[in-house]
Coordinates of C-alpha atoms and ligand atoms in Angstrom, one line a residue:
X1 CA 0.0 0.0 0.0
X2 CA 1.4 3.4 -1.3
X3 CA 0.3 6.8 -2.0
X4 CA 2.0 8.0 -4.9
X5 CA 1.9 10.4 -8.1
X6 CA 0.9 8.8 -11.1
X7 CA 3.9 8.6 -12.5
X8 CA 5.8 7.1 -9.5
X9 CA 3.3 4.8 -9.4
X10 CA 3.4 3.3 -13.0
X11 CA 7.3 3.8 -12.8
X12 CA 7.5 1.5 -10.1
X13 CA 4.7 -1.2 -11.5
X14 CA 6.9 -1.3 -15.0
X15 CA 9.8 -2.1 -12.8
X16 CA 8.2 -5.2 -12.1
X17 CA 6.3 -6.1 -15.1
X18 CA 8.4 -4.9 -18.4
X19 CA 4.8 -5.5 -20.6
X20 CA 1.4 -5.4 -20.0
X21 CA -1.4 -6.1 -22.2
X22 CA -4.6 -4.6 -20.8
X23 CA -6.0 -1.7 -18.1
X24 CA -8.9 -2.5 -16.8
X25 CA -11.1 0.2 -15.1
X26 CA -13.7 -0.9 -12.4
X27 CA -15.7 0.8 -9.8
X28 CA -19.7 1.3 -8.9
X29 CA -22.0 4.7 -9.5
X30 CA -20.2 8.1 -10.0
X31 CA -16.7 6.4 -9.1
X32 CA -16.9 4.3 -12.3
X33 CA -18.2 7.1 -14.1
X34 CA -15.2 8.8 -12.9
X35 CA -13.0 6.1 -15.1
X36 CA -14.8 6.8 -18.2
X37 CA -12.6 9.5 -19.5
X38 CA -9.3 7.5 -18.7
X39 CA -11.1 4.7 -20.5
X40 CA -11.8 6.7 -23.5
X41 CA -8.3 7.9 -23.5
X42 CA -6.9 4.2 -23.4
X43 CA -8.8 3.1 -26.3
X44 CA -8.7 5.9 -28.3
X45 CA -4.7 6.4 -27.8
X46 CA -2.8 2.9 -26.7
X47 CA -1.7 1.4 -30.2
X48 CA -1.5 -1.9 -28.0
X49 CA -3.6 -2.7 -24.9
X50 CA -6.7 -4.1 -24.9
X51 CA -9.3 -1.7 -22.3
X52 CA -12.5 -2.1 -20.8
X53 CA -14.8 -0.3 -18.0
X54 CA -17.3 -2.2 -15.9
X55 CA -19.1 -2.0 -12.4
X56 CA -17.5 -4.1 -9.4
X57 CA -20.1 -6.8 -9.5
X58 CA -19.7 -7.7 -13.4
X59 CA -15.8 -8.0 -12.6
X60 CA -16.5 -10.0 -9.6
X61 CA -19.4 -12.5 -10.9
X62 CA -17.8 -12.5 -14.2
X63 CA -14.1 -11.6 -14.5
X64 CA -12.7 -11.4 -18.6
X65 CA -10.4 -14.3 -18.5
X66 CA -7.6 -12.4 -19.7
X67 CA -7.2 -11.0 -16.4
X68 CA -3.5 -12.2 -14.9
X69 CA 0.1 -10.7 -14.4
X70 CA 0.2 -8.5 -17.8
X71 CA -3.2 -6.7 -16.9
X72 CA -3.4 -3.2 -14.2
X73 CA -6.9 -2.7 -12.8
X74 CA -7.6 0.5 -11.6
X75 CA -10.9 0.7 -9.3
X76 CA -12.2 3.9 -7.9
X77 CA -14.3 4.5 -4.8
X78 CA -14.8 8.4 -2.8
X79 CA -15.2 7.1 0.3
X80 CA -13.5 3.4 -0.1
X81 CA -16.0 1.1 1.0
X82 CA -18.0 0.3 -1.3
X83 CA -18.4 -3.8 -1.3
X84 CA -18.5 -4.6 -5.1
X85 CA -15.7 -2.3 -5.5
X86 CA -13.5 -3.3 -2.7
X87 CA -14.4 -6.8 -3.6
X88 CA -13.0 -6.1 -7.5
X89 CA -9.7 -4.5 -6.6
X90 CA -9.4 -7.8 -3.8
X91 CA -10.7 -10.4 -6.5
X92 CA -8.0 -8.6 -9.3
X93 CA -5.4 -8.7 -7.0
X94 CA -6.1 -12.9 -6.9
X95 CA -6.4 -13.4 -10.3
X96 CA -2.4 -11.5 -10.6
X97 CA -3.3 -8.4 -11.9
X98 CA -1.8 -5.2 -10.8
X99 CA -4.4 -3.1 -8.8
X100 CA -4.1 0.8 -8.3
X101 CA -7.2 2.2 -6.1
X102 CA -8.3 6.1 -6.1
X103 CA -10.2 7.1 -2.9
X104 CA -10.7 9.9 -0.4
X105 CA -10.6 8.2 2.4
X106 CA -7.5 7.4 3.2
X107 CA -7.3 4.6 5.5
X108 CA -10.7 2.9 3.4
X109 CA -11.0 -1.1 2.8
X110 CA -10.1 -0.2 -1.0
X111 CA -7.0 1.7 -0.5
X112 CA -5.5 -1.2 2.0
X113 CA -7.0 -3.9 -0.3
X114 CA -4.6 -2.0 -3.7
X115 CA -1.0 -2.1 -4.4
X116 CA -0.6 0.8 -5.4
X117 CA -3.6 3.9 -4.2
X118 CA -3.8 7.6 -4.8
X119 CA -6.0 9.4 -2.1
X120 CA -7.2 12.4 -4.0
X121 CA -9.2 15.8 -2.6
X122 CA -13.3 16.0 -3.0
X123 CA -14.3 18.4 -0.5
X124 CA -12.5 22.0 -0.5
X125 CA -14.2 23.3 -3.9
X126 CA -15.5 23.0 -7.3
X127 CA -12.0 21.6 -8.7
X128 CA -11.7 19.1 -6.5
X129 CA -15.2 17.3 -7.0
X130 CA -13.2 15.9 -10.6
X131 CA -9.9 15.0 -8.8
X132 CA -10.7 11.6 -8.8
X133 CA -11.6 12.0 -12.6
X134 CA -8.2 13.6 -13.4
X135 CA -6.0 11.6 -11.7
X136 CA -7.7 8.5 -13.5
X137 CA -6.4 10.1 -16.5
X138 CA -3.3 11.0 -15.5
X139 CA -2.8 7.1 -14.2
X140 CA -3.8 6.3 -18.5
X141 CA -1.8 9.0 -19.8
X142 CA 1.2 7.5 -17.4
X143 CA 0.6 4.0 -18.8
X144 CA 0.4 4.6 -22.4
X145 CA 3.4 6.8 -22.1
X146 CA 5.3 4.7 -20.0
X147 CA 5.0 1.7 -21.9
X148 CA 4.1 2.8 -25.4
X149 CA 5.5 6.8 -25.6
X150 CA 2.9 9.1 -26.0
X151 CA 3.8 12.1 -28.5
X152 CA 0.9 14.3 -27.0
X153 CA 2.4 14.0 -23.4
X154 CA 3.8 17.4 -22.6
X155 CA 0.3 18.9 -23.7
X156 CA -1.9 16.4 -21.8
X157 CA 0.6 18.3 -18.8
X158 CA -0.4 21.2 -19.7
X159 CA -3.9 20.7 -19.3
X160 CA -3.4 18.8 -16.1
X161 CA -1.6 22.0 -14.9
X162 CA -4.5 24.1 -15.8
X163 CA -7.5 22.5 -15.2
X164 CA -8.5 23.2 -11.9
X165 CA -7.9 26.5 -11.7
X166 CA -9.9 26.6 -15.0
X167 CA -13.2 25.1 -13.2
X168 CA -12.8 27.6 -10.3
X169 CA -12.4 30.5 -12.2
X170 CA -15.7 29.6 -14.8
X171 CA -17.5 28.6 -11.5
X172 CA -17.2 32.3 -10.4
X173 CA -19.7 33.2 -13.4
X174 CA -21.9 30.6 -13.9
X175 CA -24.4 31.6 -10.9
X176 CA -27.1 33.5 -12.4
X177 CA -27.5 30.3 -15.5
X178 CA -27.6 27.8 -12.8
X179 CA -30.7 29.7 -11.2
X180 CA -32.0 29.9 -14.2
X181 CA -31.6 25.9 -15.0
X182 CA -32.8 25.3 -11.4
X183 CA -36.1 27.4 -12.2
X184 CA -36.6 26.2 -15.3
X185 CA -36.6 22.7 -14.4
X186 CA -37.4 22.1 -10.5
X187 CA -41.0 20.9 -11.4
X188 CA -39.9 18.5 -14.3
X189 CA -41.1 14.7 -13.6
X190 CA -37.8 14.0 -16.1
X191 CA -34.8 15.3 -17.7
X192 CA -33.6 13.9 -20.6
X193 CA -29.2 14.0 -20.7
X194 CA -26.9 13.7 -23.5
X195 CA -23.2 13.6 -24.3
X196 CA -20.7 12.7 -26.9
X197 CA -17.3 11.6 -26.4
X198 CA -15.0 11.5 -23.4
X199 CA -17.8 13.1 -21.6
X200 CA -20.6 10.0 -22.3
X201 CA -20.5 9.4 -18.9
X202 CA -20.7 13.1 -17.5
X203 CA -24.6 12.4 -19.2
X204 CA -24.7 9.1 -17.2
X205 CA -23.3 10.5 -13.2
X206 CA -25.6 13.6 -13.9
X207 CA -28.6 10.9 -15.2
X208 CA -28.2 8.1 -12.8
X209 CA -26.4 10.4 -9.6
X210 CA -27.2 14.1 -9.4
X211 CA -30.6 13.8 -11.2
X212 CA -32.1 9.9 -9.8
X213 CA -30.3 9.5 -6.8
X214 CA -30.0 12.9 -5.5
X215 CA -33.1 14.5 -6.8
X216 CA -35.6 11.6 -7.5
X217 CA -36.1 12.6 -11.2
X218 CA -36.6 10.4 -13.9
X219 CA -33.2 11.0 -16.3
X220 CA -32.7 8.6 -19.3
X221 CA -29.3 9.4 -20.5
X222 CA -27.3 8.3 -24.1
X223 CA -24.8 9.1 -26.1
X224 CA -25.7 12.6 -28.3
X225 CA -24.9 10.4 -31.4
X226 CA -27.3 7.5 -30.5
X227 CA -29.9 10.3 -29.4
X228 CA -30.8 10.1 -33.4
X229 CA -31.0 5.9 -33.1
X230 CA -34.3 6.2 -31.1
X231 CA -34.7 8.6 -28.5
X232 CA -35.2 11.4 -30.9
X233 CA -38.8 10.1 -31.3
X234 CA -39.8 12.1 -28.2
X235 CA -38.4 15.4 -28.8
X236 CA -41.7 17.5 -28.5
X237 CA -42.2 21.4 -27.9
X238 CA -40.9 21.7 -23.9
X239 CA -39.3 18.4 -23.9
X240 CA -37.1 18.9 -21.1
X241 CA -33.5 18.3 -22.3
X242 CA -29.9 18.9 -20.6
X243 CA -27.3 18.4 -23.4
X244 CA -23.5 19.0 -22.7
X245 CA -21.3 20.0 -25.8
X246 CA -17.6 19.3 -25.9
X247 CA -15.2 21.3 -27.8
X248 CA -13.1 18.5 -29.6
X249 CA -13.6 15.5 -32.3
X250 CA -17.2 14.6 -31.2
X251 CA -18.5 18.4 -30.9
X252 CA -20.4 17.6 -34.2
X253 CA -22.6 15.1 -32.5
X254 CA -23.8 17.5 -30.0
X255 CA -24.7 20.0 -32.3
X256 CA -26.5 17.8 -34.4
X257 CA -28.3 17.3 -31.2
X258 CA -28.6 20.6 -30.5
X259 CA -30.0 21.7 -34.2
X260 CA -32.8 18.5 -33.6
X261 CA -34.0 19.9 -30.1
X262 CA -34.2 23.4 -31.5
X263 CA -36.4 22.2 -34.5
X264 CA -38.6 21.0 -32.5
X265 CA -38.7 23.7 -29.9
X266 CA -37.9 21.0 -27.2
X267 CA -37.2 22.9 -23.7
X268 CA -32.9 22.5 -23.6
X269 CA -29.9 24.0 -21.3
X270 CA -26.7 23.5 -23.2
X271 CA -23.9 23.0 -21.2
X272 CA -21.2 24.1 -23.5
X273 CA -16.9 23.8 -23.1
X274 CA -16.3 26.3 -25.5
X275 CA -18.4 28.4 -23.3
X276 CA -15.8 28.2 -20.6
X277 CA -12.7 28.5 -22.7
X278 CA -11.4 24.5 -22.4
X279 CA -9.2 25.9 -25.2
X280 CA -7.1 28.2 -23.3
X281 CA -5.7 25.4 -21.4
X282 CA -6.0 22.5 -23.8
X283 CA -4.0 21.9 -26.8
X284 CA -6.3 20.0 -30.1
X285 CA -4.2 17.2 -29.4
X286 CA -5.7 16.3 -25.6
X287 CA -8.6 18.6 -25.3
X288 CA -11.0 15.8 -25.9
X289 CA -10.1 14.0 -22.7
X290 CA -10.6 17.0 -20.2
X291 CA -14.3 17.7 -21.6
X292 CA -15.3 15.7 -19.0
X293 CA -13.7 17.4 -16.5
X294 CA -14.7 21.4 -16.7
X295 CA -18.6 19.9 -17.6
X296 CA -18.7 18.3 -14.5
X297 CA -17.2 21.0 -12.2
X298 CA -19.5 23.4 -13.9
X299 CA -22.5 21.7 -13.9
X300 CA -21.9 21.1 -9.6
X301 CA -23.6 24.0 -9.3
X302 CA -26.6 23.5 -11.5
X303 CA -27.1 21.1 -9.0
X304 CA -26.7 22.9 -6.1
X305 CA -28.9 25.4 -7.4
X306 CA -31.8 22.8 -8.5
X307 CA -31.7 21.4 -5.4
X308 CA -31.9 24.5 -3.5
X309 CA -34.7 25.0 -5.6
X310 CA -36.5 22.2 -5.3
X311 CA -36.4 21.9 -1.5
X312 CA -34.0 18.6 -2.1
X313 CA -31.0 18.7 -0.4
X314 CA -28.6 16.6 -2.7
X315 CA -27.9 14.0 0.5
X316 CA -31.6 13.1 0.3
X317 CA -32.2 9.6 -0.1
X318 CA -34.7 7.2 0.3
X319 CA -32.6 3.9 0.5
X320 CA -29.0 4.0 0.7
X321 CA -28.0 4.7 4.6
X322 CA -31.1 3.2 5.6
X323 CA -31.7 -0.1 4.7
X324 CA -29.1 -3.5 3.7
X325 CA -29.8 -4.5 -0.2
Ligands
GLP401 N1 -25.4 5.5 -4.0 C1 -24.0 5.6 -4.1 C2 -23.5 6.3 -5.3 O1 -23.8 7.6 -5.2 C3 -22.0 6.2 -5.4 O2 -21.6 6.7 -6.6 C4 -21.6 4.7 -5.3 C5 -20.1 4.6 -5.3 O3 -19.6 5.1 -4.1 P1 -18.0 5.2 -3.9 O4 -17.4 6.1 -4.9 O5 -17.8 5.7 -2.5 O6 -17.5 3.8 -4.1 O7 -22.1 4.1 -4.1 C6 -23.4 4.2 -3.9 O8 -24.1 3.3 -4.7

């Protein structure tokens, strides 16, 4: 058990293990949500490893069986006690794989159950809500370089460098759009949440977490370009849609989206990266993978303000703490 920089820790893992063939990402709710983008960055740049993202149980009840000394899984957990997910990093750690565990809880089941573990922020602000998020990247970025070279590393540093203090300085002027977000929607039975890209699963956490769990509003979520494979059908005048844009490769799928809802006067807030200048800390070469990032930290506070609105605190819930499932 260690807690190190990202990359210490991959420097020390290829000490031990010259090649590996796959990086497996696992974790349950908003923590593996939190893996997406590193996922995304695996598949899209490794020329070599093989990459996949699933939720503690599927690993656990049903592990690929190329799981052994040439594969690194990283799991993720905020406060580190998740079962499913302490039981992945455990059951990867069996089958020989090289385990790496992101929590914010320090002394947490996960982090003593890893190898390696990197105990990142969550509390303090804005920024720190995607730590977990970032550093998952930075752990990809580390691998692909380490093993492969990367020729888009000193960039991705760049970005890592700015990042944070991006989200907190865009934070300072997205108040009066989050109240109007928060009155726009706080009597909606659903809200309908799309995303391209890196950021697929910024629609999913802000579906499945901040809208279902935390607000107990109906939120089917996809992918911007399967939004036209079906779901399209019920865009109606008022529809109540949330649709986050990136500023990268995929950005055309979300204005497609964008031009569809606006035919059909559907009721949509566009949560948009070029909006808060991704840009002016991302080079074209990484900016797709830190979409994810600013969306999320922005959007925190259209959810602070919807619940404020809506007389729901976001800790609200009608299960979880109360009952054993
Ligand atoms: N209801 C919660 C989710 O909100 C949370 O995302 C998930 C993972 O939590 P953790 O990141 O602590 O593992 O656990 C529970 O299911």
């Amino acid at each position: 058990m260690s807690s190190n920089t990202a990359e210490s820790i991959i420097k020390a893992i290829k000490k031990d293990h010259k090649a590996i063939k796959q990086v497996l990402f696992v974790g349950c709710g908003a923590s593996m949500a939190d893996l997406y983008p590193a996922y995304y960055f695996t598949l899209r740049e490794s020329k070599s490893l093989q990459t996949a993202i699933m939720t503690g149980n599927e690993f656990n009840f049903d592990a690929p069986k190329n799981v052994g000394q040439d594969t690194i899984v990283i799991s993720a957990s905020l406060g580190g006690t998740t079962p499913e997910s302490v039981e992945a990093t455990k059951h990867a750690r069996e089958l020989g794989a090289t385990t790496i565990a992101l929590s914010h809880n320090e002394g947490s089941p996960i982090v003593q159950a890893a190898e390696y573990t990197i105990v990142h922020g969550f509390d303090k602000n804005y920024a720190e809500k995607v730590e977990k998020m970032t550093l998952a990247l930075k752990l990809a970025v580390e691998i692909v370089n380490q093993y492969e070279g990367y020729d888009y590393y000193e960039e991705a540093q760049t970005a890592f460098d700015g990042i944070y203090d991006l989200i907190e300085d865009q934070i300072k002027y997205v108040g009066p759009s989050a109240k109007k977000f928060a009155e726009q929607y706080k009597d909606e039975k659903t809200i309908y949440v799309m995303a391209s890209g890196a950021t697929q699963d910024v629609a999913y956490s802000t579906a499945n977490f901040l809208f279902m769990e935390m607000q107990w509003i109906a939120a089917p979520n996809y992918n911007s370009g399967e939004y036209f494979h079906g779901p399209f059908e019920l865009t109606v005048k008022d529809a109540p849609f949330l649709l986050y844009a990136n500023d990268g490769k995929t950005r055309k799928m979300d204005m497609r989206a964008l031009t569809f809802l606006q035919r059909f006067d559907a009721k949509y807030t566009l949560i948009d990266a070029k909006d808060f200048g991704l840009s002016s800390i991302a080079g074209p070469n990484v900016i797709d993978y830190f979409n994810p990032m600013l969306l999320t930290g922005v959007f925190r506070k259209y959810a602070e303000e919807l619940a404020a609105a809506r007389n729901h605190p976001l800790s609200k819930r009608r299960y979880m703490w109360k009952l054993e499932y």
